[in-house]
């Protein structure tokens, strides 16, 4: 099977593994398929229905099985891994594990990430009987888990006989890669080790047929768009999150270079558009945009949105000053031009590359931006031993970034503070804006760091989010990861406070470094620090980038509960207004 990030050419036959005896079993077939598509690490939680399958995955020399503390984190880890590697995988047990991982798989579905979610299922002899099994709700119905997964996966395979097992597995995996969504595979606990003729040799390589644009539709879309844009006085381009699923980043830059237009990024597309590009003007997020960006975008007479998702969060409570008649909306397989043509089966990368050849160069909007731009102000001078301010923290995090680092931003005020970081060339950046599940970042950091061994991950996590998924710091230490975690301790759910405050937003304070030290327990490399002032922060950063550069580093930052970014204050009030709209009269 071709690697999901490859050009989808026919895959070469898998090379024989030295010293590896072939075993013609279902478990071996699944393990080899995972290796073929680019998975080297599988995140798992054992349970009696998946133990034999786990044995077969361990037997595959090119697979590394990573045991997580719970299924939710295993799913989040597969999500983070897929962001770095193109595809991820997790293995859990029937229903009790499946329903626990479900939330993470739903998040991956919303973010268009291909994850192979494998579940150890009941013994094949129990299907079709009236037996009641453990790990279920006590009904002789084994379809509850399947029904839950049907809404958050693009393919489902329940493998309870060997005759078509290879076909079911291959179809589910290839569908996940083609649609860039998670797939669900349930494998009966008694089948993974049984030899069968269909598994009597190495899996036959197969490849994903490349998607080719409808040539006439592509031609019509390019012609109409070029005519629209070449008439415009000050057009702009805005990159969105679906650039990833369309694999169109290179074509996006072709368009930016050829057109001369300024390029901005939607908040959920940050990390997909190169910020070192000379035409880059910042994040377009309506009233919460980076300085001078919204003014240029919203005053443009034509805007090309490439792979956008417009939801209540990205539109700041539906307050964007954008007009449909001025917009070109480029989705992964469709182009819509103003209030006119909407052409399907036109693929984003093909369209952007073709359009780049048809546009007249126009740098008017970029010149306007450079004319009005004033560099951001520096944080105020501090008093001696003044409590650390969050904007000062992020000034220091900015200085830590390079092409060998990646930022993971947890849901919350870290969204807004990390959004203002200027990413150097090749610096990774990930957050989960569409689904916005608090706690996502702990598992995602584990998975991303495991996939991107060449990068040092810097994770910014609020105390409320950390309390949801803290346990898998343990797995990071076991895996020898050297991530730097900034835990921002401000006493609660700050993002919720700014939308709607109440006593439920205050949490029990923990000794966070004490917790991490207890988890570390002297095994592996781990270093922690509590930071209350800028001098303490400077010293901690010197340590984590110096003598502790090969350790997992956890820095607890004490911040005032009301020390939030101005963008969160603006965004929170607008989202609150959208949430509290009264019912329309019926």
XYZ file of C-alpha atoms in Angstrom:
586
model
C 0.000 0.000 0.000
C 1.458 3.367 -0.887
C 2.479 5.651 1.965
C -0.321 8.206 2.455
C 2.003 11.143 1.935
C 3.593 9.699 -1.203
C 2.577 10.547 -4.738
C 0.409 7.408 -4.709
C 2.493 5.561 -7.258
C 2.374 1.736 -7.255
C 4.034 0.528 -4.060
C 7.117 -1.683 -4.410
C 6.892 -5.205 -3.020
C 7.815 -5.244 0.683
C 11.438 -6.205 1.212
C 11.929 -9.410 3.188
C 12.844 -8.710 6.804
C 16.208 -10.339 7.704
C 15.764 -13.188 10.140
C 11.986 -12.809 10.026
C 10.088 -16.058 9.513
C 6.831 -15.534 7.657
C 3.692 -16.519 9.541
C 0.537 -16.781 7.431
C -1.890 -15.436 9.994
C -4.387 -12.591 10.197
C -2.351 -10.920 12.958
C 0.764 -10.950 10.796
C -1.138 -9.597 7.778
C -2.474 -6.650 9.799
C 0.968 -5.912 11.248
C 2.577 -5.887 7.786
C -0.149 -3.625 6.405
C 0.481 -1.107 9.208
C 4.211 -1.112 8.422
C 3.521 -0.701 4.673
C 1.412 2.433 5.161
C 4.082 4.080 7.329
C 3.103 3.173 10.908
C 6.105 2.315 13.103
C 4.458 2.865 16.505
C 1.047 1.579 17.659
C -0.570 3.003 20.816
C -2.461 0.469 22.867
C -4.191 -0.503 26.081
C -4.370 -4.288 26.664
C -7.611 -6.110 27.424
C -8.472 -9.789 27.293
C -10.073 -9.554 23.836
C -6.942 -8.081 22.182
C -4.039 -9.838 23.943
C -3.318 -12.446 21.236
C -3.482 -9.759 18.560
C -0.975 -7.670 20.535
C 1.387 -10.691 20.530
C 1.336 -10.652 16.722
C 1.949 -6.911 16.541
C 4.925 -7.297 18.904
C 6.282 -10.091 16.673
C 6.532 -7.655 13.746
C 10.121 -6.319 13.983
C 9.249 -3.004 12.317
C 6.404 -2.218 14.763
C 6.846 -0.730 18.223
C 3.931 -1.266 20.622
C 3.481 1.606 23.094
C 1.256 0.930 26.086
C -0.713 4.004 27.205
C -2.338 4.698 30.571
C -5.871 4.815 29.128
C -7.658 4.437 25.808
C -8.538 8.116 25.424
C -4.844 9.036 25.526
C -3.973 6.175 23.154
C -6.421 7.695 20.658
C -5.050 11.215 21.185
C -1.526 9.816 20.710
C -2.549 8.217 17.391
C -3.986 11.637 16.426
C -0.692 13.429 17.217
C 1.270 10.682 15.438
C -0.892 11.014 12.305
C -0.255 14.771 12.221
C 3.501 14.169 12.045
C 3.626 10.910 10.048
C 0.512 11.017 7.832
C -1.264 8.066 9.491
C -1.592 6.625 13.019
C -2.917 3.492 14.732
C -4.246 2.408 18.120
C -5.423 -0.924 19.575
C -7.990 -1.290 22.378
C -10.350 -3.954 23.676
C -14.042 -4.543 22.964
C -16.645 -1.912 23.997
C -15.133 -0.930 27.345
C -11.990 0.151 25.456
C -13.735 1.087 22.229
C -16.170 3.517 23.833
C -13.312 5.029 25.837
C -11.224 5.762 22.701
C -14.293 6.997 20.798
C -13.889 10.671 21.770
C -10.332 10.779 20.427
C -11.416 9.115 17.164
C -14.230 11.662 16.786
C -11.641 14.430 17.162
C -9.432 12.847 14.489
C -12.475 12.563 12.203
C -13.171 16.288 12.627
C -9.530 17.097 11.770
C -9.351 14.728 8.751
C -6.671 12.444 10.173
C -6.366 8.822 8.998
C -6.188 6.609 12.096
C -6.560 2.836 12.041
C -8.526 2.098 15.232
C -8.255 -1.634 15.933
C -10.427 -3.360 18.524
C -10.068 -6.899 19.868
C -13.587 -8.310 19.466
C -15.556 -11.250 20.893
C -14.795 -14.861 20.001
C -16.179 -15.603 16.522
C -18.383 -18.397 17.949
C -20.322 -15.882 20.047
C -21.660 -13.888 17.106
C -25.266 -14.773 16.321
C -25.870 -16.335 19.737
C -27.904 -15.160 22.701
C -24.872 -15.087 25.008
C -24.147 -12.144 27.274
C -20.481 -11.125 27.371
C -18.431 -9.105 29.867
C -17.312 -5.606 28.783
C -20.779 -5.059 27.281
C -23.932 -3.389 28.605
C -25.394 -6.796 29.469
C -27.400 -7.355 26.268
C -26.714 -10.143 23.774
C -26.030 -7.468 21.148
C -22.446 -6.961 20.012
C -23.202 -4.070 17.663
C -23.302 -1.198 20.155
C -19.627 -0.331 19.678
C -19.894 -0.634 15.889
C -22.929 1.669 15.814
C -21.060 4.281 17.841
C -18.063 4.167 15.492
C -20.154 4.378 12.320
C -20.651 8.123 12.768
C -16.974 8.964 13.381
C -15.143 6.651 10.952
C -15.193 6.396 7.165
C -15.032 2.571 7.093
C -15.895 -0.224 9.524
C -14.803 -3.866 9.358
C -16.028 -6.521 11.778
C -13.749 -9.488 11.160
C -15.318 -12.624 12.629
C -14.316 -15.181 9.984
C -11.066 -15.723 8.112
C -12.333 -16.196 4.554
C -12.738 -12.487 3.795
C -10.619 -11.061 6.620
C -7.808 -9.848 4.336
C -10.315 -8.101 2.068
C -12.093 -6.394 4.967
C -8.832 -5.186 6.544
C -7.365 -3.928 3.268
C -10.578 -2.118 2.313
C -10.832 -0.374 5.692
C -7.186 0.757 5.645
C -7.246 1.971 2.047
C -10.519 3.848 2.645
C -8.970 5.629 5.649
C -6.035 6.736 3.512
C -8.167 7.800 0.535
C -10.664 9.760 2.628
C -8.158 10.928 5.274
C -10.489 9.863 8.085
C -10.278 7.190 10.816
C -11.305 3.569 10.126
C -12.580 0.987 12.641
C -11.450 -2.661 12.502
C -12.779 -5.203 15.018
C -11.001 -8.583 15.053
C -12.404 -11.602 16.893
C -10.075 -12.578 19.718
C -9.676 -16.200 18.518
C -8.729 -15.447 14.895
C -5.471 -13.511 14.883
C -3.170 -16.528 15.305
C -4.876 -19.054 12.980
C -3.085 -19.796 9.654
C -5.243 -19.415 6.546
C -4.489 -19.748 2.797
C -5.257 -16.047 2.156
C -2.323 -15.133 4.430
C 0.098 -17.747 3.071
C 2.485 -15.144 1.607
C 3.516 -11.544 2.147
C 0.558 -9.185 1.538
C 0.300 -8.292 -2.136
C 1.156 -4.596 -2.444
C -1.630 -2.432 -3.704
C -1.814 1.269 -4.294
C -4.379 4.027 -4.032
C -5.552 5.183 -7.424
C -4.584 8.865 -7.763
C -7.480 11.319 -7.887
C -7.449 13.215 -11.155
C -9.422 16.426 -11.640
C -12.157 16.598 -14.262
C -10.101 18.381 -16.925
C -12.966 20.464 -18.336
C -14.121 21.438 -14.849
C -10.559 22.387 -13.876
C -10.158 24.480 -17.010
C -13.491 26.262 -16.428
C -12.705 26.923 -12.736
C -9.241 28.328 -13.503
C -10.540 30.523 -16.324
C -13.424 31.980 -14.263
C -11.227 32.500 -11.177
C -8.418 34.164 -13.157
C -10.928 36.527 -14.765
C -12.398 37.349 -11.320
C -9.002 37.947 -9.661
C -7.315 39.768 -12.531
C -10.066 42.416 -12.340
C -9.543 42.871 -8.583
C -7.573 45.831 -7.218
C -6.255 44.370 -3.917
C -6.798 40.599 -3.673
C -5.517 38.402 -0.810
C -5.071 34.650 -0.145
C -5.987 32.929 3.145
C -4.886 29.354 3.905
C -7.166 27.061 5.925
C -6.935 23.709 7.712
C -7.954 21.569 4.721
C -4.622 22.339 3.027
C -3.366 19.288 4.949
C -5.958 16.789 3.728
C -5.605 18.092 0.147
C -1.778 17.839 0.349
C -1.669 21.217 -1.369
C 0.891 23.218 0.640
C 3.402 23.241 -2.239
C 0.767 24.385 -4.742
C -0.363 27.088 -2.269
C 3.169 28.553 -2.283
C 3.279 28.382 -6.091
C 0.143 30.533 -6.139
C 1.515 32.975 -3.542
C 4.814 33.370 -5.424
C 3.170 33.822 -8.823
C 0.399 36.210 -7.727
C 2.251 38.607 -5.456
C -0.832 38.650 -3.180
C -0.370 38.764 0.609
C -1.008 35.441 2.325
C -2.721 35.030 5.685
C -3.689 31.889 7.571
C -6.898 30.930 9.360
C -6.172 30.037 13.004
C -6.813 26.323 12.434
C -4.452 26.368 9.428
C -1.459 27.666 11.407
C 1.588 25.515 10.688
C 0.368 24.654 7.163
C 1.416 27.998 5.633
C 5.103 29.046 5.815
C 5.335 32.126 8.025
C 8.842 32.976 6.806
C 7.365 33.634 3.326
C 7.903 37.300 2.311
C 4.160 37.717 1.575
C 2.961 36.400 4.969
C 0.858 38.925 6.919
C -0.401 36.880 9.919
C -3.481 35.085 11.243
C -6.902 36.091 9.952
C -9.353 35.460 12.815
C -11.817 38.326 12.502
C -11.694 40.526 15.592
C -9.009 38.260 17.156
C -6.613 38.506 14.172
C -2.964 39.430 14.487
C -2.431 43.186 14.131
C -3.113 44.711 10.694
C -4.080 41.353 9.139
C -7.894 41.609 9.430
C -7.793 45.179 8.117
C -6.050 44.037 4.918
C -8.198 40.905 4.434
C -11.573 42.514 5.162
C -10.842 45.605 3.033
C -9.809 43.458 0.034
C -12.084 43.385 -3.004
C -11.320 39.672 -3.588
C -10.211 36.946 -1.208
C -9.161 33.396 -2.033
C -9.910 31.080 0.923
C -7.979 27.837 0.414
C -9.367 24.909 2.444
C -11.304 26.938 5.023
C -13.591 25.724 7.806
C -16.009 28.462 8.852
C -17.498 27.559 12.217
C -18.589 29.650 15.206
C -15.065 29.535 16.690
C -13.103 30.366 13.519
C -15.650 33.079 12.638
C -15.496 34.575 16.184
C -19.198 34.044 16.834
C -20.174 34.623 13.165
C -18.673 38.124 13.154
C -16.294 37.962 10.144
C -16.693 40.916 7.784
C -16.470 38.746 4.677
C -18.826 38.914 1.689
C -19.602 35.819 -0.374
C -19.634 37.754 -3.654
C -15.957 38.718 -3.138
C -14.823 35.181 -2.188
C -13.191 32.334 -4.060
C -13.646 29.243 -1.849
C -11.237 26.417 -2.750
C -12.086 23.147 -1.002
C -10.150 19.873 -1.465
C -12.394 18.841 -4.382
C -14.518 21.893 -5.260
C -14.096 25.542 -6.258
C -16.829 28.163 -5.726
C -16.483 31.580 -7.346
C -18.387 34.385 -5.611
C -22.127 33.982 -6.062
C -21.533 32.211 -9.373
C -19.998 28.941 -10.516
C -19.374 26.045 -8.136
C -17.412 23.267 -9.831
C -16.835 19.818 -8.296
C -14.214 17.153 -8.946
C -11.614 19.924 -9.194
C -8.794 19.047 -6.802
C -7.096 21.746 -4.785
C -3.435 21.148 -5.718
C -4.264 20.880 -9.451
C -6.352 24.040 -9.278
C -3.831 26.190 -7.381
C -0.930 25.168 -9.658
C -2.955 25.861 -12.815
C -4.283 29.166 -11.450
C -0.744 30.338 -10.606
C 0.065 30.318 -14.327
C -2.929 32.521 -15.225
C -2.755 35.372 -12.706
C -1.336 38.827 -13.298
C 1.077 39.827 -10.541
C -0.617 42.203 -8.107
C 1.113 43.291 -4.890
C -1.191 46.221 -4.042
C -2.607 44.648 -0.855
C 0.868 43.559 0.268
C 2.190 47.105 -0.208
C -0.802 48.453 1.755
C 0.028 46.051 4.588
C 3.688 47.108 4.667
C 2.624 50.750 4.666
C 0.374 50.448 7.741
C 2.309 47.764 9.655
C 3.790 48.725 13.026
C 5.839 46.047 14.856
C 4.151 44.633 17.981
C 4.927 46.406 21.240
C 7.250 44.752 23.715
C 5.975 43.728 27.164
C 6.434 46.480 29.774
C 9.581 46.626 31.869
C 9.096 44.540 34.986
C 9.598 45.355 38.613
C 12.094 43.289 40.597
C 10.534 39.899 41.550
C 7.271 40.866 39.805
C 5.026 37.793 39.211
C 5.558 36.370 35.712
C 3.078 37.596 33.094
C 1.886 35.239 30.367
C 2.921 37.628 27.569
C 6.470 37.597 28.980
C 6.415 33.774 29.049
C 5.512 33.626 25.366
C 8.235 36.149 24.468
C 10.715 33.593 25.857
C 8.994 30.627 24.145
C 9.273 32.551 20.853
C 13.054 32.725 21.310
C 13.232 28.939 21.837
C 11.708 28.071 18.442
C 13.681 26.779 15.472
C 13.325 24.426 12.523
C 14.004 21.496 14.865
C 11.075 22.282 17.176
C 7.300 21.868 17.111
C 4.582 23.583 19.141
C 1.514 21.769 20.508
C -1.147 24.208 21.767
C -3.843 22.937 24.113
C -7.445 24.124 23.830
C -7.788 27.294 25.894
C -5.803 30.514 26.171
C -2.798 28.643 24.715
C -4.707 28.788 21.391
C -4.432 32.564 21.417
C -0.951 32.927 22.879
C 0.562 30.275 20.594
C -1.253 31.763 17.599
C 0.921 34.878 18.006
C 4.180 32.906 17.829
C 6.107 33.453 14.589
C 7.037 30.001 13.333
C 10.538 29.670 11.834
C 10.976 27.588 8.674
C 10.181 23.872 9.285
C 8.879 24.502 12.827
C 5.864 22.228 13.413
C 2.603 23.499 14.898
C -0.512 21.580 15.914
C -3.739 22.217 17.778
C -7.267 20.852 17.631
C -9.584 23.727 16.806
C -12.592 22.077 15.183
C -13.222 19.550 17.977
C -11.580 21.513 20.811
C -11.381 18.643 23.307
C -9.606 19.777 26.473
C -6.842 17.370 27.451
C -6.120 16.480 23.799
C -2.607 17.896 23.924
C -1.115 15.439 26.449
C -1.773 12.383 24.271
C -1.145 14.311 21.053
C 2.239 15.472 22.370
C 3.146 11.841 23.156
C 2.179 10.725 19.632
C 3.707 13.670 17.763
C 7.033 13.411 19.629
C 7.153 9.668 18.927
C 6.659 10.266 15.185
C 8.885 13.350 14.826
C 12.032 12.182 16.616
C 14.058 14.922 14.880
C 12.047 17.697 16.591
C 11.845 18.807 20.189
C 8.196 19.366 21.033
C 7.187 22.385 23.133
C 3.703 21.866 24.566
C 1.692 24.693 26.174
C -1.017 23.237 28.399
C -3.433 24.850 30.859
C -3.919 23.358 34.306
C -7.594 22.493 33.686
C -6.801 20.581 30.493
C -3.827 18.821 32.068
C -6.009 17.404 34.850
C -8.046 15.492 32.221
C -5.195 13.443 30.742
C -2.104 13.909 32.960
C -1.277 10.188 33.325
C 0.496 9.754 29.990
C 3.423 11.888 31.086
C 4.359 8.397 32.317
C 4.435 7.028 28.760
C 6.514 9.986 27.511
C 9.155 9.166 30.135
C 9.054 5.432 29.267
C 9.585 6.302 25.585
C 12.603 8.497 26.405
C 10.989 11.613 24.919
C 12.609 15.036 25.434
C 9.529 17.240 25.182
C 9.323 20.544 27.072
C 5.909 21.062 28.709
C 4.896 24.483 29.974
C 2.042 23.905 32.414
C 0.220 27.220 32.904
C -1.272 27.151 36.398
C -3.911 29.887 36.624
C -6.472 28.081 38.735
C -9.133 26.952 36.302
C -10.774 26.840 32.882
C -9.789 30.325 31.708
C -11.265 29.976 28.200
C -14.642 29.037 29.736
C -14.393 31.972 32.182
C -14.215 34.386 29.241
C -17.247 32.790 27.542
C -19.406 32.379 30.687
C -18.081 32.391 34.227
C -19.300 30.382 37.167
C -17.980 28.388 40.143
C -17.609 25.302 37.902
C -14.641 26.989 36.165
C -12.512 26.899 39.342
C -10.547 23.673 39.830
C -8.705 22.066 42.746
C -5.086 23.150 42.588
C -2.476 20.384 42.344
C 1.229 20.276 43.046
C 1.851 19.651 39.346
C 5.635 19.241 39.533
C 5.150 16.987 42.574
C 2.765 14.844 40.521
C 5.217 14.570 37.621
C 8.072 13.728 40.010
C 5.908 10.971 41.516
C 5.151 9.612 38.035
C 8.864 9.799 37.139
C 9.748 7.797 40.285
C 13.456 7.763 39.416
C 12.991 5.809 36.166
C 14.069 7.512 32.929
C 15.068 11.134 32.355
C 12.744 13.818 33.713
C 13.313 17.313 35.105
C 10.768 19.670 36.689
C 10.703 23.274 37.899
C 8.258 25.744 39.427
C 8.474 29.250 37.914
C 6.996 32.423 39.413
C 9.230 35.196 37.992
C 10.996 36.007 34.733
C 14.412 35.321 36.304
C 13.264 31.834 37.329
C 11.907 31.282 33.816
C 15.211 32.330 32.218
C 17.094 29.929 34.488
C 14.662 27.058 33.727
C 14.936 27.577 29.965
C 18.745 27.611 30.223
C 18.557 24.257 32.017
C 16.106 22.559 29.617
C 18.100 23.673 26.563
C 21.441 22.864 28.244
C 22.181 20.113 30.737
C 18.628 18.643 30.533
C 18.288 18.812 26.736
C 17.794 15.023 26.546
C 15.175 14.855 29.329
C 11.431 15.280 29.471
C 11.167 18.763 31.018
C 8.082 19.979 32.874
C 7.906 23.639 33.876
C 4.987 24.769 36.022
C 4.240 28.446 35.370
C 2.256 30.306 38.040
C 0.018 32.941 36.424
C -2.725 35.224 37.716
C -6.188 33.776 37.045
C -7.155 36.857 34.993
C -3.891 37.048 33.021
C -5.312 36.275 29.586
C -4.506 37.356 26.052
C -6.498 40.319 24.742
C -7.556 38.054 21.850
C -9.256 35.612 24.239
C -11.159 38.483 25.856
C -12.412 39.691 22.445
C -13.126 36.178 21.142
C -14.813 35.018 24.365
C -17.268 37.911 24.424
C -18.248 37.314 20.784
C -18.610 33.531 21.164
C -20.655 34.163 24.318
C -22.952 36.473 22.348
C -23.379 33.782 19.655
C -24.095 31.072 22.254
C -26.704 33.205 24.041
C -28.803 34.253 21.033
C -32.487 33.951 21.981
C -34.693 31.469 20.089
C -36.100 32.747 16.807
C -39.874 33.261 16.962
C -41.569 30.153 15.578
